[in-house]
Amino acid sequence: MLRNCYCKYYSYLRKILAFFALLSGIFSLFITSAPAATQYYRLILTEMPTTSMRIGWALIGGCPDTQRIYYDTIDHGQDTSAYAFQASFTASFFHQDMENYFCQLEGLQPDTRYYFVIAEDQGISPRMWFTTFPNTRAVHPWKAYWCSPDSIETTLPRKQIYQQISHRPVDFVLIDGLSRLQTDEGWRQWFQDWQSSIPKNGQMVPIVIAGNITADIQYLFNLSSEPIHTYPLTSESALITIADKRMPGKRFWKKTPSDIFTLLHTSVSNRALPPQADVALFSSFAEAALPPNTFEFPTDFPFVEMIWEEGRLRMQSPQQKTLWEVYATP
């Protein structure tokens, strides 16, 4: 359980100290030079990316109850009083020796840039921003990176990928292999490296977790343990991630629109592509020959760029060489 500044078991002295800390914290919200007591910022793509987004961070000091997210469609820097909207954290987990907090922003406008800061009683985070996904029927392109499990596990390749993201931001990053991380030191290093993916202008790229949803992933990214997650990317395309080789059943497909281009991702599979899916993406495949309309991510690349535009899905190497492409069926 996370700390609570107003726990009834605190002594009177700590209550008094907390009160004065709160007063000083309110004053510090207007001082942009105060260092933040937050770190390890992460943006997690939700299953309603046109109108919501999930922000995660770790608290390293100060009072949890004073934390606020200030956000707006206008950039106000670190001036919290100028932001039109504010929200409190919606979930919290003490896990892997970190105080992890999350804020699920709802009711956002599609295809809109939002600026935000995280303020608490000891300071204000850097100003960051993200863009919600569009929901119109017009054809919208998108770009994403798939990161290989081996690269995500290893510090140097991982940093190189994140530097690539900071220089060439994409709409989201599909990360496979995080289920291999197990220690608090390993996770802290991973989050520290991920910080380098945020460029100086503060643009954050949403994360989509592929593969098995371990307890670590549940608590560090505020994800459910459900084996199937659906992410509508545009009104014409959607990504479905599957864990444990559990292919969706008929009930699932009945709820999925049949007029969208469906990408199905699973870490390991030797099954045929479900007829309701247009493309299957595998991190590894157990059979010698791939079924039609399937792509196995190559193990010799740290990442692969995925590009959807004009009804075509294209896979590119880090050197931007086309590896595979497929067109949506009219």
Short mmCIF file of C-alpha atoms in Angstrom, two decimals:
data_model
loop_
_atom_site.label_atom_id
_atom_site.label_comp_id
_atom_site.label_asym_id
_atom_site.label_seq_id
_atom_site.Cartn_x
_atom_site.Cartn_y
_atom_site.Cartn_z
CA MET A 1 0.00 0.00 0.00
CA LEU A 2 1.28 3.46 -0.88
CA ARG A 3 1.99 6.20 1.56
CA ASN A 4 -0.80 8.49 2.75
CA CYS A 5 0.20 11.86 4.22
CA TYR A 6 -2.90 11.98 6.35
CA CYS A 7 -2.84 8.46 7.80
CA LYS A 8 -4.39 8.39 11.25
CA TYR A 9 -1.38 6.53 12.61
CA TYR A 10 0.92 9.47 12.05
CA SER A 11 1.99 11.38 15.12
CA TYR A 12 0.78 14.92 15.77
CA LEU A 13 4.23 16.19 15.00
CA ARG A 14 4.17 14.64 11.54
CA LYS A 15 0.73 16.14 10.94
CA ILE A 16 2.07 19.57 11.73
CA LEU A 17 5.09 19.03 9.52
CA ALA A 18 2.90 17.74 6.72
CA PHE A 19 0.67 20.81 7.04
CA PHE A 20 3.60 23.18 6.65
CA ALA A 21 4.96 21.04 3.82
CA LEU A 22 1.61 21.37 2.09
CA LEU A 23 1.64 25.14 2.45
CA SER A 24 5.12 25.33 1.02
CA GLY A 25 4.09 22.92 -1.72
CA ILE A 26 1.21 25.14 -2.80
CA PHE A 27 3.62 28.03 -3.03
CA SER A 28 6.13 25.92 -4.94
CA LEU A 29 3.57 25.16 -7.64
CA PHE A 30 4.12 28.67 -8.90
CA ILE A 31 7.89 28.39 -8.90
CA THR A 32 8.97 26.76 -12.12
CA SER A 33 12.56 26.31 -10.96
CA ALA A 34 11.64 23.83 -8.20
CA PRO A 35 12.90 20.32 -9.08
CA ALA A 36 10.19 17.70 -9.48
CA ALA A 37 9.82 14.82 -7.03
CA THR A 38 8.56 12.64 -9.90
CA GLN A 39 10.36 10.59 -12.52
CA TYR A 40 10.04 7.59 -14.86
CA TYR A 41 7.28 9.16 -16.95
CA ARG A 42 5.39 6.83 -19.27
CA LEU A 43 2.43 7.17 -21.61
CA ILE A 44 0.30 4.05 -22.07
CA LEU A 45 -2.05 3.71 -25.01
CA THR A 46 -5.61 2.93 -23.93
CA GLU A 47 -8.26 0.99 -25.80
CA MET A 48 -10.00 4.32 -26.47
CA PRO A 49 -7.04 6.32 -27.83
CA THR A 50 -9.21 8.96 -29.52
CA THR A 51 -10.64 10.26 -26.23
CA SER A 52 -8.39 8.98 -23.43
CA MET A 53 -4.75 8.49 -22.50
CA ARG A 54 -2.99 6.99 -19.47
CA ILE A 55 -0.04 8.77 -17.87
CA GLY A 56 2.25 6.95 -15.45
CA TRP A 57 5.11 8.12 -13.23
CA ALA A 58 7.03 7.32 -10.06
CA LEU A 59 7.00 9.52 -6.98
CA ILE A 60 10.38 9.88 -5.27
CA GLY A 61 9.51 12.37 -2.54
CA GLY A 62 6.88 14.66 -1.14
CA CYS A 63 3.25 13.99 -0.33
CA PRO A 64 1.25 11.71 -2.68
CA ASP A 65 -2.04 13.47 -1.96
CA THR A 66 -0.80 16.77 -3.38
CA GLN A 67 -0.16 15.34 -6.84
CA ARG A 68 -2.13 16.89 -9.71
CA ILE A 69 -2.05 16.60 -13.48
CA TYR A 70 -2.52 19.98 -15.16
CA TYR A 71 -3.33 19.75 -18.87
CA ASP A 72 -4.60 21.86 -21.74
CA THR A 73 -4.62 22.15 -25.52
CA ILE A 74 -2.51 25.29 -25.09
CA ASP A 75 1.09 25.17 -23.92
CA HIS A 76 1.49 26.98 -20.59
CA GLY A 77 4.91 25.59 -19.75
CA GLN A 78 5.13 25.01 -15.98
CA ASP A 79 2.57 27.67 -15.05
CA THR A 80 0.01 25.39 -13.41
CA SER A 81 -2.42 28.26 -12.76
CA ALA A 82 -2.85 28.80 -16.51
CA TYR A 83 -3.91 25.25 -17.44
CA ALA A 84 -7.63 24.81 -18.13
CA PHE A 85 -7.94 21.28 -16.71
CA GLN A 86 -6.58 19.31 -13.79
CA ALA A 87 -6.96 15.75 -12.52
CA SER A 88 -5.79 13.56 -9.64
CA PHE A 89 -4.18 10.16 -9.96
CA THR A 90 -6.64 7.35 -10.68
CA ALA A 91 -4.51 4.34 -9.65
CA SER A 92 -1.45 3.68 -7.49
CA PHE A 93 0.76 0.67 -6.83
CA PHE A 94 3.85 0.20 -4.71
CA HIS A 95 5.76 -2.30 -6.81
CA GLN A 96 9.40 -3.15 -7.54
CA ASP A 97 10.43 -0.70 -4.82
CA MET A 98 8.75 2.20 -6.67
CA GLU A 99 5.69 4.32 -5.90
CA ASN A 100 3.85 4.12 -9.22
CA TYR A 101 0.97 6.47 -9.96
CA PHE A 102 -1.33 6.69 -12.96
CA CYS A 103 -3.81 9.19 -14.26
CA GLN A 104 -6.39 8.15 -16.83
CA LEU A 105 -7.40 11.28 -18.72
CA GLU A 106 -10.91 10.92 -20.18
CA GLY A 107 -13.15 13.06 -22.34
CA LEU A 108 -10.32 14.27 -24.57
CA GLN A 109 -10.83 15.59 -28.08
CA PRO A 110 -9.73 13.34 -30.97
CA ASP A 111 -6.69 14.26 -33.04
CA THR A 112 -5.69 16.95 -30.54
CA ARG A 113 -2.40 17.83 -28.89
CA TYR A 114 -2.47 18.05 -25.09
CA TYR A 115 0.23 19.65 -22.96
CA PHE A 116 0.60 18.63 -19.32
CA VAL A 117 2.72 18.80 -16.18
CA ILE A 118 2.67 16.75 -12.98
CA ALA A 119 2.82 18.94 -9.87
CA GLU A 120 3.26 17.94 -6.23
CA ASP A 121 4.33 19.63 -3.03
CA GLN A 122 8.03 19.63 -3.90
CA GLY A 123 8.04 20.76 -7.51
CA ILE A 124 6.75 20.48 -11.06
CA SER A 125 7.67 17.98 -13.76
CA PRO A 126 8.98 19.04 -17.16
CA ARG A 127 6.22 20.10 -19.53
CA MET A 128 5.30 17.15 -21.78
CA TRP A 129 2.70 16.57 -24.47
CA PHE A 130 0.90 13.91 -26.50
CA THR A 131 -1.62 13.75 -29.35
CA THR A 132 -4.85 11.76 -29.29
CA PHE A 133 -5.75 9.55 -32.23
CA PRO A 134 -8.22 10.69 -34.94
CA ASN A 135 -11.70 9.19 -35.29
CA THR A 136 -12.83 10.47 -38.69
CA ARG A 137 -13.58 8.30 -41.70
CA ALA A 138 -10.85 9.99 -43.67
CA VAL A 139 -7.78 7.86 -44.30
CA HIS A 140 -5.18 8.60 -41.64
CA PRO A 141 -1.66 7.18 -41.84
CA TRP A 142 0.19 6.00 -38.74
CA LYS A 143 3.71 4.88 -37.90
CA ALA A 144 4.96 2.66 -35.10
CA TYR A 145 8.05 0.81 -33.93
CA TRP A 146 8.10 -2.83 -32.92
CA CYS A 147 11.00 -3.48 -30.51
CA SER A 148 12.55 -6.93 -30.34
CA PRO A 149 12.57 -8.73 -26.96
CA ASP A 150 16.35 -9.24 -27.07
CA SER A 151 16.96 -5.53 -27.64
CA ILE A 152 14.56 -4.48 -24.90
CA GLU A 153 16.45 -6.70 -22.45
CA THR A 154 19.89 -5.30 -23.29
CA THR A 155 20.92 -1.81 -22.19
CA LEU A 156 22.94 -0.61 -25.21
CA PRO A 157 20.53 -1.69 -27.99
CA ARG A 158 17.65 -0.43 -25.88
CA LYS A 159 19.20 3.02 -25.56
CA GLN A 160 19.82 3.12 -29.31
CA ILE A 161 16.15 2.36 -29.97
CA TYR A 162 15.02 5.07 -27.58
CA GLN A 163 17.36 7.59 -29.18
CA GLN A 164 15.76 6.69 -32.51
CA ILE A 165 12.33 7.35 -31.02
CA SER A 166 13.43 10.72 -29.63
CA HIS A 167 14.70 11.82 -33.06
CA ARG A 168 11.88 10.28 -35.10
CA PRO A 169 8.76 10.05 -32.92
CA VAL A 170 5.99 7.72 -34.04
CA ASP A 171 2.35 7.25 -33.08
CA PHE A 172 3.09 4.38 -30.70
CA VAL A 173 5.73 1.80 -29.77
CA LEU A 174 4.90 -1.91 -29.65
CA ILE A 175 7.17 -3.39 -27.00
CA ASP A 176 7.62 -7.14 -26.75
CA GLY A 177 9.72 -8.90 -24.12
CA LEU A 178 9.07 -6.84 -21.00
CA SER A 179 7.84 -10.00 -19.28
CA ARG A 180 11.52 -11.02 -19.03
CA LEU A 181 12.36 -8.18 -16.63
CA GLN A 182 12.05 -9.32 -13.03
CA THR A 183 14.19 -7.28 -10.61
CA ASP A 184 13.61 -3.77 -9.32
CA GLU A 185 17.10 -2.80 -10.52
CA GLY A 186 16.26 -4.02 -14.01
CA TRP A 187 12.99 -2.11 -14.11
CA ARG A 188 14.55 1.08 -12.76
CA GLN A 189 17.21 0.91 -15.44
CA TRP A 190 14.55 0.29 -18.08
CA PHE A 191 12.53 3.33 -17.02
CA GLN A 192 15.65 5.45 -16.78
CA ASP A 193 16.56 4.47 -20.35
CA TRP A 194 12.99 5.10 -21.51
CA GLN A 195 13.30 8.69 -20.28
CA SER A 196 15.78 9.27 -23.11
CA SER A 197 12.97 8.66 -25.62
CA ILE A 198 11.35 11.96 -24.54
CA PRO A 199 12.93 14.69 -26.69
CA LYS A 200 13.64 18.21 -25.48
CA ASN A 201 10.30 19.43 -26.81
CA GLY A 202 8.53 17.04 -24.41
CA GLN A 203 6.73 14.86 -26.94
CA MET A 204 5.73 11.52 -25.42
CA VAL A 205 5.11 8.36 -27.45
CA PRO A 206 2.45 5.92 -26.17
CA ILE A 207 3.49 2.38 -25.27
CA VAL A 208 1.62 -0.79 -26.26
CA ILE A 209 2.74 -3.89 -24.36
CA ALA A 210 2.79 -7.13 -26.35
CA GLY A 211 3.23 -10.67 -25.07
CA ASN A 212 2.34 -11.97 -21.62
CA ILE A 213 0.96 -9.47 -19.11
CA THR A 214 2.90 -10.35 -15.97
CA ALA A 215 2.23 -8.94 -12.52
CA ASP A 216 5.07 -6.48 -13.05
CA ILE A 217 3.46 -5.17 -16.22
CA GLN A 218 0.06 -4.93 -14.55
CA TYR A 219 1.39 -2.77 -11.72
CA LEU A 220 4.00 -0.76 -13.64
CA PHE A 221 1.74 0.11 -16.59
CA ASN A 222 -1.71 -0.18 -14.98
CA LEU A 223 -2.82 -2.88 -17.43
CA SER A 224 -5.35 -5.61 -16.87
CA SER A 225 -4.32 -9.26 -16.98
CA GLU A 226 -6.71 -9.97 -19.85
CA PRO A 227 -4.94 -12.00 -22.59
CA ILE A 228 -6.51 -9.95 -25.41
CA HIS A 229 -6.30 -6.17 -25.86
CA THR A 230 -7.75 -4.18 -28.75
CA TYR A 231 -6.37 -0.80 -29.83
CA PRO A 232 -8.33 1.12 -32.49
CA LEU A 233 -5.58 3.01 -34.34
CA THR A 234 -7.84 4.74 -36.85
CA SER A 235 -11.40 4.25 -38.05
CA GLU A 236 -9.93 1.93 -40.71
CA SER A 237 -7.38 -0.08 -38.72
CA ALA A 238 -6.97 -1.75 -35.32
CA LEU A 239 -4.25 -3.64 -33.46
CA ILE A 240 -5.11 -6.70 -31.35
CA THR A 241 -2.45 -8.08 -28.99
CA ILE A 242 -2.72 -11.66 -27.74
CA ALA A 243 -0.84 -13.36 -24.92
CA ASP A 244 -0.26 -17.07 -24.31
CA LYS A 245 -1.24 -18.08 -27.85
CA ARG A 246 -4.92 -17.63 -26.98
CA MET A 247 -6.63 -16.87 -30.26
CA PRO A 248 -9.90 -14.93 -29.91
CA GLY A 249 -13.10 -16.94 -30.14
CA LYS A 250 -16.26 -16.36 -32.11
CA ARG A 251 -17.78 -14.18 -29.39
CA PHE A 252 -14.83 -11.79 -29.59
CA TRP A 253 -14.97 -11.48 -33.37
CA LYS A 254 -18.69 -10.74 -33.31
CA LYS A 255 -17.90 -7.57 -31.35
CA THR A 256 -15.11 -6.54 -33.75
CA PRO A 257 -16.11 -4.40 -36.76
CA SER A 258 -15.68 -6.34 -39.98
CA ASP A 259 -14.90 -3.29 -42.13
CA ILE A 260 -11.55 -2.39 -40.54
CA PHE A 261 -8.05 -3.66 -41.28
CA THR A 262 -7.16 -5.88 -38.32
CA LEU A 263 -3.58 -6.54 -37.21
CA LEU A 264 -3.20 -9.49 -34.88
CA HIS A 265 0.00 -9.67 -32.80
CA THR A 266 1.11 -12.69 -30.79
CA SER A 267 4.54 -13.49 -29.40
CA VAL A 268 4.62 -17.16 -30.42
CA SER A 269 2.14 -19.09 -32.55
CA ASN A 270 1.91 -22.05 -34.88
CA ARG A 271 -1.74 -21.62 -35.71
CA ALA A 272 -3.36 -20.49 -38.92
CA LEU A 273 -4.49 -16.91 -39.25
CA PRO A 274 -8.10 -16.45 -38.05
CA PRO A 275 -10.32 -15.57 -41.01
CA GLN A 276 -11.52 -12.38 -39.29
CA ALA A 277 -7.96 -10.98 -39.08
CA ASP A 278 -6.31 -9.37 -42.09
CA VAL A 279 -2.69 -9.71 -40.93
CA ALA A 280 -0.89 -11.70 -38.22
CA LEU A 281 2.36 -10.41 -36.74
CA PHE A 282 4.57 -12.90 -34.90
CA SER A 283 7.64 -12.31 -32.76
CA SER A 284 8.56 -15.93 -33.48
CA PHE A 285 6.87 -18.73 -35.37
CA ALA A 286 6.99 -22.44 -34.58
CA GLU A 287 6.45 -23.74 -38.11
CA ALA A 288 8.84 -23.68 -41.07
CA ALA A 289 6.41 -21.98 -43.45
CA LEU A 290 4.34 -18.92 -42.57
CA PRO A 291 0.65 -18.86 -43.44
CA PRO A 292 -0.50 -16.22 -45.97
CA ASN A 293 -0.68 -12.60 -44.80
CA THR A 294 1.63 -13.17 -41.85
CA PHE A 295 4.89 -11.49 -40.93
CA GLU A 296 7.54 -12.74 -38.53
CA PHE A 297 9.61 -9.96 -37.03
CA PRO A 298 13.29 -10.62 -37.80
CA THR A 299 15.50 -11.33 -34.80
CA ASP A 300 18.53 -9.63 -36.36
CA PHE A 301 16.95 -6.15 -36.17
CA PRO A 302 16.58 -4.23 -32.88
CA PHE A 303 13.35 -2.71 -34.17
CA VAL A 304 11.09 -2.68 -37.20
CA GLU A 305 9.14 0.33 -38.40
CA MET A 306 5.46 -0.31 -39.20
CA ILE A 307 3.75 2.14 -41.55
CA TRP A 308 0.06 2.24 -42.44
CA GLU A 309 -0.94 4.59 -45.25
CA GLU A 310 -3.36 4.54 -48.17
CA GLY A 311 -4.65 1.09 -47.29
CA ARG A 312 -1.19 -0.49 -47.20
CA LEU A 313 0.82 -1.90 -44.29
CA ARG A 314 4.58 -1.77 -44.81
CA MET A 315 7.39 -3.13 -42.64
CA GLN A 316 10.76 -1.40 -42.82
CA SER A 317 14.20 -2.21 -41.44
CA PRO A 318 16.12 0.34 -39.32
CA GLN A 319 17.78 1.33 -42.61
CA GLN A 320 14.28 1.98 -44.03
CA LYS A 321 14.45 -0.95 -46.44
CA THR A 322 11.06 -2.52 -47.17
CA LEU A 323 10.85 -5.97 -45.62
CA TRP A 324 7.22 -6.81 -46.33
CA GLU A 325 4.02 -5.10 -47.35
CA VAL A 326 0.36 -6.01 -47.76
CA TYR A 327 -2.68 -4.12 -49.06
CA ALA A 328 -6.07 -4.01 -47.42
CA THR A 329 -8.76 -5.89 -49.30
CA PRO A 330 -11.30 -3.41 -50.74
#
